[in-house]
């Protein structure tokens, strides 16, 4: 049994997967409720819409996540974020469900987030309580714009990809290592290392999952040969 968010950080095998794939539909699992202290939001909600809703209400806490595609559930599972911050910083608690259907809550400090990692092991994230603070709307809109421009200038957002392929090794940048190994633009089948950001693999028309997987292995090998660094996947491969 697998849980699907919006699929923005997934590479699914050309053969598909054996078993059930469960998606928390936005219409049932995407509701938001604001109260004085928190936003309670369903895991199926689109992250970008939630960020915008908060800013429009003058509530600060999620602006750093501007432009990150995907669902709230996926963002929590991956602790999505970037140079400006991550979602874990603002999460107060989550409602989880295990594979047997048992529903329970987990709050900080029991709930831990780290770089693209969380200690959530339950199968489903159902919803989250996010801590927000009242703030100046104009200032927040400026931050939103700044984050968006940074993202647009540094990542290939208009071409199909699954986001960053590898985690940054401690103290290093995976993209910079791939770039320094001379791999920008390397293509296998219809999969290509992005010229704009070397940690993105872009999928040209007709691209197969197998093309991406072979390119991932080629990049890994070359980076290991050149820098003795083992790149670890950020992307989830099914
Ligand atoms: C153009 C582009 C730019 C991106 N930029 C960034 C970035 O700046 N920073 C960043 O961190 N990521 C980035 N990503 C990666 C991706 O957007 C994030 O990881 C996102 O949070 C994944 O959300 P999703 O709903 O698409 O999850 P999916 O890709 O569907 O799933 C990802 C993982 O989360 C699990 N999952 C999903 N929903 C749930 C749930 N409700 N309960 C339990 N598990 C669940 C899945 O089983 C899977 O293991 C980018 C991707 C793209 C395509």
PDB file of C-alpha atoms and ligand atoms in Angstrom:
ATOM      1  CA  UNK A   1       0.000   0.000   0.000  1.00  0.00           C
ATOM      2  CA  UNK A   2       1.418   3.354  -1.044  1.00  0.00           C
ATOM      3  CA  UNK A   3       0.263   6.882  -0.418  1.00  0.00           C
ATOM      4  CA  UNK A   4       0.260   9.344  -3.290  1.00  0.00           C
ATOM      5  CA  UNK A   5       0.282  13.102  -2.832  1.00  0.00           C
ATOM      6  CA  UNK A   6       0.498  15.148  -6.042  1.00  0.00           C
ATOM      7  CA  UNK A   7       3.355  12.943  -7.297  1.00  0.00           C
ATOM      8  CA  UNK A   8       5.811  15.849  -7.653  1.00  0.00           C
ATOM      9  CA  UNK A   9       8.672  14.033  -5.926  1.00  0.00           C
ATOM     10  CA  UNK A  10       8.048  10.573  -7.339  1.00  0.00           C
ATOM     11  CA  UNK A  11       9.479   8.473 -10.131  1.00  0.00           C
ATOM     12  CA  UNK A  12       7.182   5.548 -10.900  1.00  0.00           C
ATOM     13  CA  UNK A  13       8.519   2.499 -12.735  1.00  0.00           C
ATOM     14  CA  UNK A  14       7.442   2.056 -16.374  1.00  0.00           C
ATOM     15  CA  UNK A  15       5.843  -1.241 -15.267  1.00  0.00           C
ATOM     16  CA  UNK A  16       3.724   0.513 -12.611  1.00  0.00           C
ATOM     17  CA  UNK A  17       3.584  -0.767  -9.040  1.00  0.00           C
ATOM     18  CA  UNK A  18       2.084  -3.845  -7.435  1.00  0.00           C
ATOM     19  CA  UNK A  19      -0.436  -3.077  -4.731  1.00  0.00           C
ATOM     20  CA  UNK A  20      -2.821  -0.308  -3.788  1.00  0.00           C
ATOM     21  CA  UNK A  21      -2.006   3.337  -4.339  1.00  0.00           C
ATOM     22  CA  UNK A  22      -4.111   5.593  -2.136  1.00  0.00           C
ATOM     23  CA  UNK A  23      -4.586   9.290  -2.772  1.00  0.00           C
ATOM     24  CA  UNK A  24      -6.189  11.615  -0.259  1.00  0.00           C
ATOM     25  CA  UNK A  25      -8.457  13.601  -2.584  1.00  0.00           C
ATOM     26  CA  UNK A  26      -8.380  17.355  -2.185  1.00  0.00           C
ATOM     27  CA  UNK A  27     -12.163  17.629  -1.976  1.00  0.00           C
ATOM     28  CA  UNK A  28     -12.375  15.395   1.128  1.00  0.00           C
ATOM     29  CA  UNK A  29      -8.915  15.750   2.646  1.00  0.00           C
ATOM     30  CA  UNK A  30      -8.005  19.304   1.605  1.00  0.00           C
ATOM     31  CA  UNK A  31     -10.067  21.451   3.941  1.00  0.00           C
ATOM     32  CA  UNK A  32      -8.518  24.320   5.912  1.00  0.00           C
ATOM     33  CA  UNK A  33      -9.740  25.801   9.179  1.00  0.00           C
ATOM     34  CA  UNK A  34      -8.216  28.891  10.751  1.00  0.00           C
ATOM     35  CA  UNK A  35      -8.574  29.579  14.458  1.00  0.00           C
ATOM     36  CA  UNK A  36      -6.742  32.008  16.732  1.00  0.00           C
ATOM     37  CA  UNK A  37      -3.608  29.963  17.165  1.00  0.00           C
ATOM     38  CA  UNK A  38      -3.378  27.539  14.265  1.00  0.00           C
ATOM     39  CA  UNK A  39      -4.317  26.642  10.759  1.00  0.00           C
ATOM     40  CA  UNK A  40      -5.600  23.074  10.607  1.00  0.00           C
ATOM     41  CA  UNK A  41      -5.176  21.833   7.059  1.00  0.00           C
ATOM     42  CA  UNK A  42      -5.908  18.503   5.392  1.00  0.00           C
ATOM     43  CA  UNK A  43      -3.042  16.538   3.854  1.00  0.00           C
ATOM     44  CA  UNK A  44      -4.715  16.557   0.425  1.00  0.00           C
ATOM     45  CA  UNK A  45      -4.653  20.363   0.120  1.00  0.00           C
ATOM     46  CA  UNK A  46      -2.383  21.951  -2.485  1.00  0.00           C
ATOM     47  CA  UNK A  47       0.567  23.559  -0.698  1.00  0.00           C
ATOM     48  CA  UNK A  48       0.766  26.620  -2.945  1.00  0.00           C
ATOM     49  CA  UNK A  49      -2.881  27.478  -2.426  1.00  0.00           C
ATOM     50  CA  UNK A  50      -2.490  27.138   1.354  1.00  0.00           C
ATOM     51  CA  UNK A  51       0.549  29.465   1.311  1.00  0.00           C
ATOM     52  CA  UNK A  52      -1.426  32.080  -0.640  1.00  0.00           C
ATOM     53  CA  UNK A  53      -4.515  31.775   1.585  1.00  0.00           C
ATOM     54  CA  UNK A  54      -2.367  32.408   4.673  1.00  0.00           C
ATOM     55  CA  UNK A  55      -0.682  35.454   3.140  1.00  0.00           C
ATOM     56  CA  UNK A  56      -4.046  36.877   2.048  1.00  0.00           C
ATOM     57  CA  UNK A  57      -5.238  36.567   5.661  1.00  0.00           C
ATOM     58  CA  UNK A  58      -2.099  38.317   6.908  1.00  0.00           C
ATOM     59  CA  UNK A  59      -0.830  35.155   8.619  1.00  0.00           C
ATOM     60  CA  UNK A  60       2.880  34.466   8.384  1.00  0.00           C
ATOM     61  CA  UNK A  61       4.722  31.126   8.644  1.00  0.00           C
ATOM     62  CA  UNK A  62       4.618  29.410   5.268  1.00  0.00           C
ATOM     63  CA  UNK A  63       5.989  32.020   2.817  1.00  0.00           C
ATOM     64  CA  UNK A  64       9.331  30.172   2.555  1.00  0.00           C
ATOM     65  CA  UNK A  65       7.486  27.365   0.757  1.00  0.00           C
ATOM     66  CA  UNK A  66       6.344  29.547  -2.143  1.00  0.00           C
ATOM     67  CA  UNK A  67       6.575  27.759  -5.466  1.00  0.00           C
ATOM     68  CA  UNK A  68       7.072  24.246  -4.053  1.00  0.00           C
ATOM     69  CA  UNK A  69       4.550  22.070  -5.861  1.00  0.00           C
ATOM     70  CA  UNK A  70       2.695  19.202  -4.186  1.00  0.00           C
ATOM     71  CA  UNK A  71       0.272  18.521  -1.354  1.00  0.00           C
ATOM     72  CA  UNK A  72       0.495  19.401   2.316  1.00  0.00           C
ATOM     73  CA  UNK A  73       0.835  15.677   3.179  1.00  0.00           C
ATOM     74  CA  UNK A  74       3.722  15.221   0.743  1.00  0.00           C
ATOM     75  CA  UNK A  75       5.414  18.384   2.023  1.00  0.00           C
ATOM     76  CA  UNK A  76       5.217  17.126   5.612  1.00  0.00           C
ATOM     77  CA  UNK A  77       6.474  13.638   4.737  1.00  0.00           C
ATOM     78  CA  UNK A  78       9.434  15.135   2.819  1.00  0.00           C
ATOM     79  CA  UNK A  79       9.843  18.148   5.137  1.00  0.00           C
ATOM     80  CA  UNK A  80       9.769  20.225   1.976  1.00  0.00           C
ATOM     81  CA  UNK A  81      11.699  23.462   1.978  1.00  0.00           C
ATOM     82  CA  UNK A  82      14.727  25.269   0.670  1.00  0.00           C
ATOM     83  CA  UNK A  83      17.056  28.185   1.313  1.00  0.00           C
ATOM     84  CA  UNK A  84      14.316  30.205   3.005  1.00  0.00           C
ATOM     85  CA  UNK A  85      13.077  27.534   5.444  1.00  0.00           C
ATOM     86  CA  UNK A  86      11.088  24.313   5.630  1.00  0.00           C
ATOM     87  CA  UNK A  87       7.551  23.284   6.550  1.00  0.00           C
ATOM     88  CA  UNK A  88       8.630  21.433   9.701  1.00  0.00           C
ATOM     89  CA  UNK A  89       9.499  24.730  11.417  1.00  0.00           C
ATOM     90  CA  UNK A  90       5.823  25.748  11.357  1.00  0.00           C
ATOM     91  CA  UNK A  91       4.171  22.386  12.051  1.00  0.00           C
ATOM     92  CA  UNK A  92       2.747  22.146  15.576  1.00  0.00           C
ATOM     93  CA  UNK A  93       1.185  18.684  15.321  1.00  0.00           C
ATOM     94  CA  UNK A  94      -0.066  16.134  12.805  1.00  0.00           C
ATOM     95  CA  UNK A  95      -2.912  13.635  12.713  1.00  0.00           C
ATOM     96  CA  UNK A  96      -1.655  10.288  11.458  1.00  0.00           C
ATOM     97  CA  UNK A  97      -3.176   6.956  10.527  1.00  0.00           C
ATOM     98  CA  UNK A  98      -1.320   3.660  10.497  1.00  0.00           C
ATOM     99  CA  UNK A  99      -1.894   0.860   7.974  1.00  0.00           C
ATOM    100  CA  UNK A 100      -4.485  -0.727  10.316  1.00  0.00           C
ATOM    101  CA  UNK A 101      -6.625   2.403  10.350  1.00  0.00           C
ATOM    102  CA  UNK A 102      -5.628   3.548  13.851  1.00  0.00           C
ATOM    103  CA  UNK A 103      -5.734   7.351  14.029  1.00  0.00           C
ATOM    104  CA  UNK A 104      -3.543   9.289  16.451  1.00  0.00           C
ATOM    105  CA  UNK A 105      -1.850  12.635  16.923  1.00  0.00           C
ATOM    106  CA  UNK A 106       1.830  13.488  17.213  1.00  0.00           C
ATOM    107  CA  UNK A 107       3.050  16.896  18.416  1.00  0.00           C
ATOM    108  CA  UNK A 108       6.371  18.604  18.897  1.00  0.00           C
ATOM    109  CA  UNK A 109       8.751  17.889  20.603  1.00  0.00           C
ATOM    110  CA  UNK A 110       7.879  14.236  19.912  1.00  0.00           C
ATOM    111  CA  UNK A 111       7.572  15.178  16.246  1.00  0.00           C
ATOM    112  CA  UNK A 112      10.982  15.813  14.694  1.00  0.00           C
ATOM    113  CA  UNK A 113      11.885  17.387  11.349  1.00  0.00           C
ATOM    114  CA  UNK A 114      15.307  17.569   9.737  1.00  0.00           C
ATOM    115  CA  UNK A 115      16.655  18.173   6.238  1.00  0.00           C
ATOM    116  CA  UNK A 116      14.125  16.421   3.910  1.00  0.00           C
ATOM    117  CA  UNK A 117      13.360  14.028   6.796  1.00  0.00           C
ATOM    118  CA  UNK A 118      10.815  13.521   9.546  1.00  0.00           C
ATOM    119  CA  UNK A 119      10.413  10.833  12.217  1.00  0.00           C
ATOM    120  CA  UNK A 120       6.828  10.159  11.049  1.00  0.00           C
ATOM    121  CA  UNK A 121       6.624   6.438  10.317  1.00  0.00           C
ATOM    122  CA  UNK A 122       2.810   6.079  10.156  1.00  0.00           C
ATOM    123  CA  UNK A 123       1.506   5.307   6.673  1.00  0.00           C
ATOM    124  CA  UNK A 124      -0.785   8.346   6.336  1.00  0.00           C
ATOM    125  CA  UNK A 125      -0.512  11.969   7.262  1.00  0.00           C
ATOM    126  CA  UNK A 126      -4.169  13.044   7.481  1.00  0.00           C
ATOM    127  CA  UNK A 127      -3.860  16.665   8.537  1.00  0.00           C
ATOM    128  CA  UNK A 128      -1.582  19.152  10.257  1.00  0.00           C
ATOM    129  CA  UNK A 129      -1.829  22.044  12.649  1.00  0.00           C
ATOM    130  CA  UNK A 130       0.393  24.882  11.484  1.00  0.00           C
ATOM    131  CA  UNK A 131       1.538  27.699  13.757  1.00  0.00           C
ATOM    132  CA  UNK A 132       1.041  31.102  12.155  1.00  0.00           C
ATOM    133  CA  UNK A 133       1.607  34.650  13.360  1.00  0.00           C
ATOM    134  CA  UNK A 134      -0.145  37.841  12.339  1.00  0.00           C
ATOM    135  CA  UNK A 135       2.110  39.923  10.150  1.00  0.00           C
ATOM    136  CA  UNK A 136       2.213  42.753   7.640  1.00  0.00           C
ATOM    137  CA  UNK A 137       0.531  41.620   4.442  1.00  0.00           C
ATOM    138  CA  UNK A 138       2.559  43.881   2.132  1.00  0.00           C
ATOM    139  CA  UNK A 139       5.829  42.639   3.627  1.00  0.00           C
ATOM    140  CA  UNK A 140       4.689  39.030   3.224  1.00  0.00           C
ATOM    141  CA  UNK A 141       3.767  39.620  -0.412  1.00  0.00           C
ATOM    142  CA  UNK A 142       7.245  41.062  -0.991  1.00  0.00           C
ATOM    143  CA  UNK A 143       8.806  37.940   0.596  1.00  0.00           C
ATOM    144  CA  UNK A 144       6.585  35.721  -1.547  1.00  0.00           C
ATOM    145  CA  UNK A 145       7.748  37.523  -4.675  1.00  0.00           C
ATOM    146  CA  UNK A 146      11.400  37.345  -3.617  1.00  0.00           C
ATOM    147  CA  UNK A 147      11.222  33.573  -2.983  1.00  0.00           C
ATOM    148  CA  UNK A 148       9.361  33.019  -6.231  1.00  0.00           C
ATOM    149  CA  UNK A 149      11.892  35.007  -8.313  1.00  0.00           C
ATOM    150  CA  UNK A 150      14.792  33.160  -6.668  1.00  0.00           C
ATOM    151  CA  UNK A 151      13.147  29.812  -7.449  1.00  0.00           C
ATOM    152  CA  UNK A 152      12.264  30.748 -11.013  1.00  0.00           C
ATOM    153  CA  UNK A 153      15.811  31.936 -11.694  1.00  0.00           C
ATOM    154  CA  UNK A 154      17.496  28.890 -10.233  1.00  0.00           C
ATOM    155  CA  UNK A 155      15.236  25.914 -11.091  1.00  0.00           C
ATOM    156  CA  UNK A 156      13.723  24.616 -14.346  1.00  0.00           C
ATOM    157  CA  UNK A 157      10.088  25.132 -13.345  1.00  0.00           C
ATOM    158  CA  UNK A 158       8.435  25.043 -16.759  1.00  0.00           C
ATOM    159  CA  UNK A 159       9.744  21.647 -17.865  1.00  0.00           C
ATOM    160  CA  UNK A 160       8.651  18.285 -16.480  1.00  0.00           C
ATOM    161  CA  UNK A 161      10.807  17.056 -13.615  1.00  0.00           C
ATOM    162  CA  UNK A 162      10.402  15.572 -10.147  1.00  0.00           C
ATOM    163  CA  UNK A 163      12.305  18.289  -8.309  1.00  0.00           C
ATOM    164  CA  UNK A 164      15.741  17.705  -6.796  1.00  0.00           C
ATOM    165  CA  UNK A 165      16.925  14.169  -7.463  1.00  0.00           C
ATOM    166  CA  UNK A 166      19.576  13.917  -4.713  1.00  0.00           C
ATOM    167  CA  UNK A 167      19.826  15.187  -1.163  1.00  0.00           C
ATOM    168  CA  UNK A 168      22.643  17.627  -0.495  1.00  0.00           C
ATOM    169  CA  UNK A 169      25.429  15.728   1.272  1.00  0.00           C
ATOM    170  CA  UNK A 170      26.268  17.396   4.606  1.00  0.00           C
ATOM    171  CA  UNK A 171      27.977  20.727   3.914  1.00  0.00           C
ATOM    172  CA  UNK A 172      27.924  20.216   0.137  1.00  0.00           C
ATOM    173  CA  UNK A 173      25.565  20.929  -2.734  1.00  0.00           C
ATOM    174  CA  UNK A 174      24.534  17.944  -4.854  1.00  0.00           C
ATOM    175  CA  UNK A 175      23.868  20.280  -7.791  1.00  0.00           C
ATOM    176  CA  UNK A 176      27.350  21.842  -7.548  1.00  0.00           C
ATOM    177  CA  UNK A 177      29.015  18.376  -7.420  1.00  0.00           C
ATOM    178  CA  UNK A 178      27.093  17.226 -10.509  1.00  0.00           C
ATOM    179  CA  UNK A 179      27.945  20.471 -12.289  1.00  0.00           C
ATOM    180  CA  UNK A 180      31.666  20.194 -11.360  1.00  0.00           C
ATOM    181  CA  UNK A 181      31.659  16.613 -12.648  1.00  0.00           C
ATOM    182  CA  UNK A 182      30.742  18.120 -16.032  1.00  0.00           C
ATOM    183  CA  UNK A 183      27.340  16.436 -16.155  1.00  0.00           C
ATOM    184  CA  UNK A 184      25.023  19.351 -16.943  1.00  0.00           C
ATOM    185  CA  UNK A 185      23.174  18.528 -20.137  1.00  0.00           C
ATOM    186  CA  UNK A 186      24.064  14.803 -20.010  1.00  0.00           C
ATOM    187  CA  UNK A 187      21.222  12.908 -21.691  1.00  0.00           C
ATOM    188  CA  UNK A 188      20.146   9.252 -21.641  1.00  0.00           C
ATOM    189  CA  UNK A 189      17.116   8.466 -23.762  1.00  0.00           C
ATOM    190  CA  UNK A 190      14.789  11.406 -23.262  1.00  0.00           C
ATOM    191  CA  UNK A 191      16.019  12.203 -19.719  1.00  0.00           C
ATOM    192  CA  UNK A 192      18.515  15.025 -19.314  1.00  0.00           C
ATOM    193  CA  UNK A 193      20.434  16.671 -16.486  1.00  0.00           C
ATOM    194  CA  UNK A 194      19.086  20.228 -16.438  1.00  0.00           C
ATOM    195  CA  UNK A 195      21.403  22.979 -17.726  1.00  0.00           C
ATOM    196  CA  UNK A 196      19.782  25.365 -15.267  1.00  0.00           C
ATOM    197  CA  UNK A 197      20.097  23.308 -12.072  1.00  0.00           C
ATOM    198  CA  UNK A 198      22.214  20.157 -12.201  1.00  0.00           C
ATOM    199  CA  UNK A 199      20.245  18.429  -9.427  1.00  0.00           C
ATOM    200  CA  UNK A 200      17.129  18.383 -11.631  1.00  0.00           C
ATOM    201  CA  UNK A 201      16.550  15.754 -14.307  1.00  0.00           C
ATOM    202  CA  UNK A 202      14.151  16.943 -16.948  1.00  0.00           C
ATOM    203  CA  UNK A 203      11.890  14.642 -18.912  1.00  0.00           C
ATOM    204  CA  UNK A 204      11.629  15.412 -22.628  1.00  0.00           C
ATOM    205  CA  UNK A 205       8.753  14.127 -24.725  1.00  0.00           C
ATOM    206  CA  UNK A 206       8.574  10.319 -24.681  1.00  0.00           C
ATOM    207  CA  UNK A 207      10.769  10.013 -21.576  1.00  0.00           C
ATOM    208  CA  UNK A 208      10.556   6.669 -19.776  1.00  0.00           C
ATOM    209  CA  UNK A 209      11.067   6.095 -16.100  1.00  0.00           C
ATOM    210  CA  UNK A 210      13.920   3.753 -17.131  1.00  0.00           C
ATOM    211  CA  UNK A 211      15.713   6.654 -18.913  1.00  0.00           C
ATOM    212  CA  UNK A 212      15.636   8.673 -15.685  1.00  0.00           C
ATOM    213  CA  UNK A 213      16.840   5.722 -13.602  1.00  0.00           C
ATOM    214  CA  UNK A 214      19.770   5.037 -15.918  1.00  0.00           C
ATOM    215  CA  UNK A 215      20.718   8.708 -15.855  1.00  0.00           C
ATOM    216  CA  UNK A 216      20.509   8.749 -12.043  1.00  0.00           C
ATOM    217  CA  UNK A 217      22.931   5.785 -11.891  1.00  0.00           C
ATOM    218  CA  UNK A 218      25.308   7.418 -14.403  1.00  0.00           C
ATOM    219  CA  UNK A 219      25.365  10.659 -12.381  1.00  0.00           C
ATOM    220  CA  UNK A 220      25.883   8.785  -9.122  1.00  0.00           C
ATOM    221  CA  UNK A 221      28.817   6.811 -10.549  1.00  0.00           C
ATOM    222  CA  UNK A 222      30.533   9.843 -12.046  1.00  0.00           C
ATOM    223  CA  UNK A 223      30.187  11.898  -8.851  1.00  0.00           C
ATOM    224  CA  UNK A 224      31.514   8.977  -6.786  1.00  0.00           C
ATOM    225  CA  UNK A 225      34.505   8.480  -9.105  1.00  0.00           C
ATOM    226  CA  UNK A 226      35.377  12.161  -9.116  1.00  0.00           C
ATOM    227  CA  UNK A 227      34.680  13.251  -5.533  1.00  0.00           C
ATOM    228  CA  UNK A 228      34.279   9.978  -3.558  1.00  0.00           C
ATOM    229  CA  UNK A 229      30.823  11.164  -2.492  1.00  0.00           C
ATOM    230  CA  UNK A 230      27.824   8.809  -2.521  1.00  0.00           C
ATOM    231  CA  UNK A 231      24.761  10.779  -3.518  1.00  0.00           C
ATOM    232  CA  UNK A 232      21.605   9.769  -1.676  1.00  0.00           C
ATOM    233  CA  UNK A 233      18.223  10.019  -3.390  1.00  0.00           C
ATOM    234  CA  UNK A 234      15.744  12.711  -2.404  1.00  0.00           C
ATOM    235  CA  UNK A 235      13.348  11.466  -5.058  1.00  0.00           C
ATOM    236  CA  UNK A 236      11.113   8.563  -4.053  1.00  0.00           C
ATOM    237  CA  UNK A 237      11.268   5.759  -6.635  1.00  0.00           C
ATOM    238  CA  UNK A 238       8.290   3.364  -6.854  1.00  0.00           C
TER     239      UNK A 238
HETATM  240  C1  LIG B   1       9.609  21.829 -10.225  1.00  0.00           C
HETATM  241  C2  LIG B   1       9.731  21.257  -8.846  1.00  0.00           C
HETATM  242  C3  LIG B   1      10.312  22.037  -7.842  1.00  0.00           C
HETATM  243  C4  LIG B   1      10.441  21.501  -6.555  1.00  0.00           C
HETATM  244  N1  LIG B   1      11.027  22.276  -5.590  1.00  0.00           N
HETATM  245  C5  LIG B   1      11.157  21.793  -4.330  1.00  0.00           C
HETATM  246  C6  LIG B   1      11.765  22.588  -3.305  1.00  0.00           C
HETATM  247  O1  LIG B   1      12.158  23.728  -3.508  1.00  0.00           O
HETATM  248  N2  LIG B   1      11.882  22.034  -2.069  1.00  0.00           N
HETATM  249  C7  LIG B   1      11.424  20.765  -1.776  1.00  0.00           C
HETATM  250  O2  LIG B   1      11.540  20.310  -0.630  1.00  0.00           O
HETATM  251  N3  LIG B   1      10.858  19.997  -2.733  1.00  0.00           N
HETATM  252  C8  LIG B   1      10.711  20.484  -3.990  1.00  0.00           C
HETATM  253  N4  LIG B   1      10.137  19.705  -4.966  1.00  0.00           N
HETATM  254  C9  LIG B   1       9.756  18.316  -4.636  1.00  0.00           C
HETATM  255  C10 LIG B   1       8.277  18.159  -4.225  1.00  0.00           C
HETATM  256  O3  LIG B   1       7.522  19.236  -4.712  1.00  0.00           O
HETATM  257  C11 LIG B   1       8.108  18.120  -2.713  1.00  0.00           C
HETATM  258  O4  LIG B   1       8.842  17.065  -2.145  1.00  0.00           O
HETATM  259  C12 LIG B   1       6.628  17.949  -2.319  1.00  0.00           C
HETATM  260  O5  LIG B   1       6.497  18.263  -0.958  1.00  0.00           O
HETATM  261  C13 LIG B   1       6.060  16.542  -2.589  1.00  0.00           C
HETATM  262  O6  LIG B   1       4.656  16.606  -2.388  1.00  0.00           O
HETATM  263  P1  LIG B   1       3.669  15.639  -3.172  1.00  0.00           P
HETATM  264  O7  LIG B   1       2.308  15.844  -2.630  1.00  0.00           O
HETATM  265  O8  LIG B   1       3.805  15.834  -4.639  1.00  0.00           O
HETATM  266  O9  LIG B   1       4.215  14.235  -2.723  1.00  0.00           O
HETATM  267  P2  LIG B   1       4.427  12.923  -3.633  1.00  0.00           P
HETATM  268  O10 LIG B   1       5.494  13.201  -4.627  1.00  0.00           O
HETATM  269  O11 LIG B   1       3.120  12.430  -4.118  1.00  0.00           O
HETATM  270  O12 LIG B   1       4.987  11.927  -2.528  1.00  0.00           O
HETATM  271  C14 LIG B   1       6.247  12.134  -1.927  1.00  0.00           C
HETATM  272  C15 LIG B   1       6.365  11.185  -0.732  1.00  0.00           C
HETATM  273  O13 LIG B   1       5.453  11.589   0.277  1.00  0.00           O
HETATM  274  C16 LIG B   1       4.560  10.517   0.591  1.00  0.00           C
HETATM  275  N5  LIG B   1       3.240  11.116   0.856  1.00  0.00           N
HETATM  276  C17 LIG B   1       2.530  11.971   0.078  1.00  0.00           C
HETATM  277  N6  LIG B   1       1.371  12.318   0.667  1.00  0.00           N
HETATM  278  C18 LIG B   1       1.350  11.661   1.858  1.00  0.00           C
HETATM  279  C19 LIG B   1       0.409  11.584   2.943  1.00  0.00           C
HETATM  280  N7  LIG B   1      -0.736  12.259   2.943  1.00  0.00           N
HETATM  281  N8  LIG B   1       0.716  10.783   3.986  1.00  0.00           N
HETATM  282  C20 LIG B   1       1.877  10.096   4.026  1.00  0.00           C
HETATM  283  N9  LIG B   1       2.793  10.112   3.051  1.00  0.00           N
HETATM  284  C21 LIG B   1       2.539  10.888   1.983  1.00  0.00           C
HETATM  285  C22 LIG B   1       4.562   9.614  -0.614  1.00  0.00           C
HETATM  286  O14 LIG B   1       4.223   8.291  -0.255  1.00  0.00           O
HETATM  287  C23 LIG B   1       6.002   9.744  -1.076  1.00  0.00           C
HETATM  288  O15 LIG B   1       6.833   8.905  -0.314  1.00  0.00           O
HETATM  289  C24 LIG B   1       9.995  20.195  -6.263  1.00  0.00           C
HETATM  290  C25 LIG B   1       9.389  19.424  -7.286  1.00  0.00           C
HETATM  291  C26 LIG B   1       9.257  19.942  -8.556  1.00  0.00           C
HETATM  292  C27 LIG B   1       8.611  19.126  -9.626  1.00  0.00           C
END
